[in-house]
């Protein structure tokens, strides 16, 4: 594992979204709009990010 990190910011509300999309946000540690979290760059996290990419802003740290 490379130890790379991703900075993930939630840009849109989770209200009214599919339950699986809400759970992906929760899995990433996001609960509020404009909240920023750092997550490790793993295939699991990449999958969750790809699923809700329309609600996120992602940058490499």
PDB file of C-alpha atoms in Angstrom, residues 10-60:
ATOM      1  CA  UNK A  10     -18.971  17.088   0.008  1.00  0.00           C
ATOM      2  CA  UNK A  11     -20.469  19.746  -2.301  1.00  0.00           C
ATOM      3  CA  UNK A  12     -24.150  18.752  -2.464  1.00  0.00           C
ATOM      4  CA  UNK A  13     -26.768  17.648   0.056  1.00  0.00           C
ATOM      5  CA  UNK A  14     -27.427  13.976   0.707  1.00  0.00           C
ATOM      6  CA  UNK A  15     -31.144  14.601   1.260  1.00  0.00           C
ATOM      7  CA  UNK A  16     -33.334  12.820  -1.265  1.00  0.00           C
ATOM      8  CA  UNK A  17     -30.483  10.650  -2.575  1.00  0.00           C
ATOM      9  CA  UNK A  18     -30.479   6.880  -2.866  1.00  0.00           C
ATOM     10  CA  UNK A  19     -29.866   5.087   0.422  1.00  0.00           C
ATOM     11  CA  UNK A  20     -26.749   3.420  -1.000  1.00  0.00           C
ATOM     12  CA  UNK A  21     -25.326   6.841  -1.925  1.00  0.00           C
ATOM     13  CA  UNK A  22     -26.026   8.159   1.578  1.00  0.00           C
ATOM     14  CA  UNK A  23     -24.237   5.138   3.028  1.00  0.00           C
ATOM     15  CA  UNK A  24     -21.208   5.776   0.783  1.00  0.00           C
ATOM     16  CA  UNK A  25     -20.979   9.310   2.161  1.00  0.00           C
ATOM     17  CA  UNK A  26     -21.206   7.955   5.696  1.00  0.00           C
ATOM     18  CA  UNK A  27     -18.514   5.396   4.892  1.00  0.00           C
ATOM     19  CA  UNK A  28     -16.227   8.184   3.723  1.00  0.00           C
ATOM     20  CA  UNK A  29     -16.893  10.099   6.958  1.00  0.00           C
ATOM     21  CA  UNK A  30     -18.922  12.918   5.380  1.00  0.00           C
ATOM     22  CA  UNK A  31     -22.067  14.296   6.991  1.00  0.00           C
ATOM     23  CA  UNK A  32     -22.258  18.015   6.119  1.00  0.00           C
ATOM     24  CA  UNK A  33     -21.961  20.136   2.991  1.00  0.00           C
ATOM     25  CA  UNK A  34     -18.459  21.652   2.570  1.00  0.00           C
ATOM     26  CA  UNK A  35     -17.018  19.195   5.097  1.00  0.00           C
ATOM     27  CA  UNK A  36     -13.528  18.022   4.136  1.00  0.00           C
ATOM     28  CA  UNK A  37     -12.017  14.677   5.151  1.00  0.00           C
ATOM     29  CA  UNK A  38      -8.773  12.927   4.244  1.00  0.00           C
ATOM     30  CA  UNK A  39      -9.086   9.270   3.299  1.00  0.00           C
ATOM     31  CA  UNK A  40      -6.484   6.768   2.190  1.00  0.00           C
ATOM     32  CA  UNK A  41      -6.324   6.001  -1.522  1.00  0.00           C
ATOM     33  CA  UNK A  42      -7.607   2.408  -1.515  1.00  0.00           C
ATOM     34  CA  UNK A  43      -9.786   0.586  -4.057  1.00  0.00           C
ATOM     35  CA  UNK A  44     -12.623   0.508  -1.511  1.00  0.00           C
ATOM     36  CA  UNK A  45     -12.575   4.270  -0.971  1.00  0.00           C
ATOM     37  CA  UNK A  46     -12.159   4.895  -4.716  1.00  0.00           C
ATOM     38  CA  UNK A  47     -15.292   2.805  -5.340  1.00  0.00           C
ATOM     39  CA  UNK A  48     -17.340   4.851  -2.876  1.00  0.00           C
ATOM     40  CA  UNK A  49     -15.975   8.096  -4.334  1.00  0.00           C
ATOM     41  CA  UNK A  50     -16.817   6.997  -7.889  1.00  0.00           C
ATOM     42  CA  UNK A  51     -20.362   6.075  -6.873  1.00  0.00           C
ATOM     43  CA  UNK A  52     -21.127   9.566  -5.510  1.00  0.00           C
ATOM     44  CA  UNK A  53     -18.657  11.586  -7.611  1.00  0.00           C
ATOM     45  CA  UNK A  54     -21.432  14.023  -8.612  1.00  0.00           C
ATOM     46  CA  UNK A  55     -21.616  15.146  -4.961  1.00  0.00           C
ATOM     47  CA  UNK A  56     -17.892  15.403  -4.221  1.00  0.00           C
ATOM     48  CA  UNK A  57     -14.759  17.371  -4.965  1.00  0.00           C
ATOM     49  CA  UNK A  58     -11.619  15.227  -4.734  1.00  0.00           C
ATOM     50  CA  UNK A  59      -7.947  16.265  -4.630  1.00  0.00           C
ATOM     51  CA  UNK A  60      -4.742  14.348  -3.979  1.00  0.00           C
TER      52      UNK A  60
END
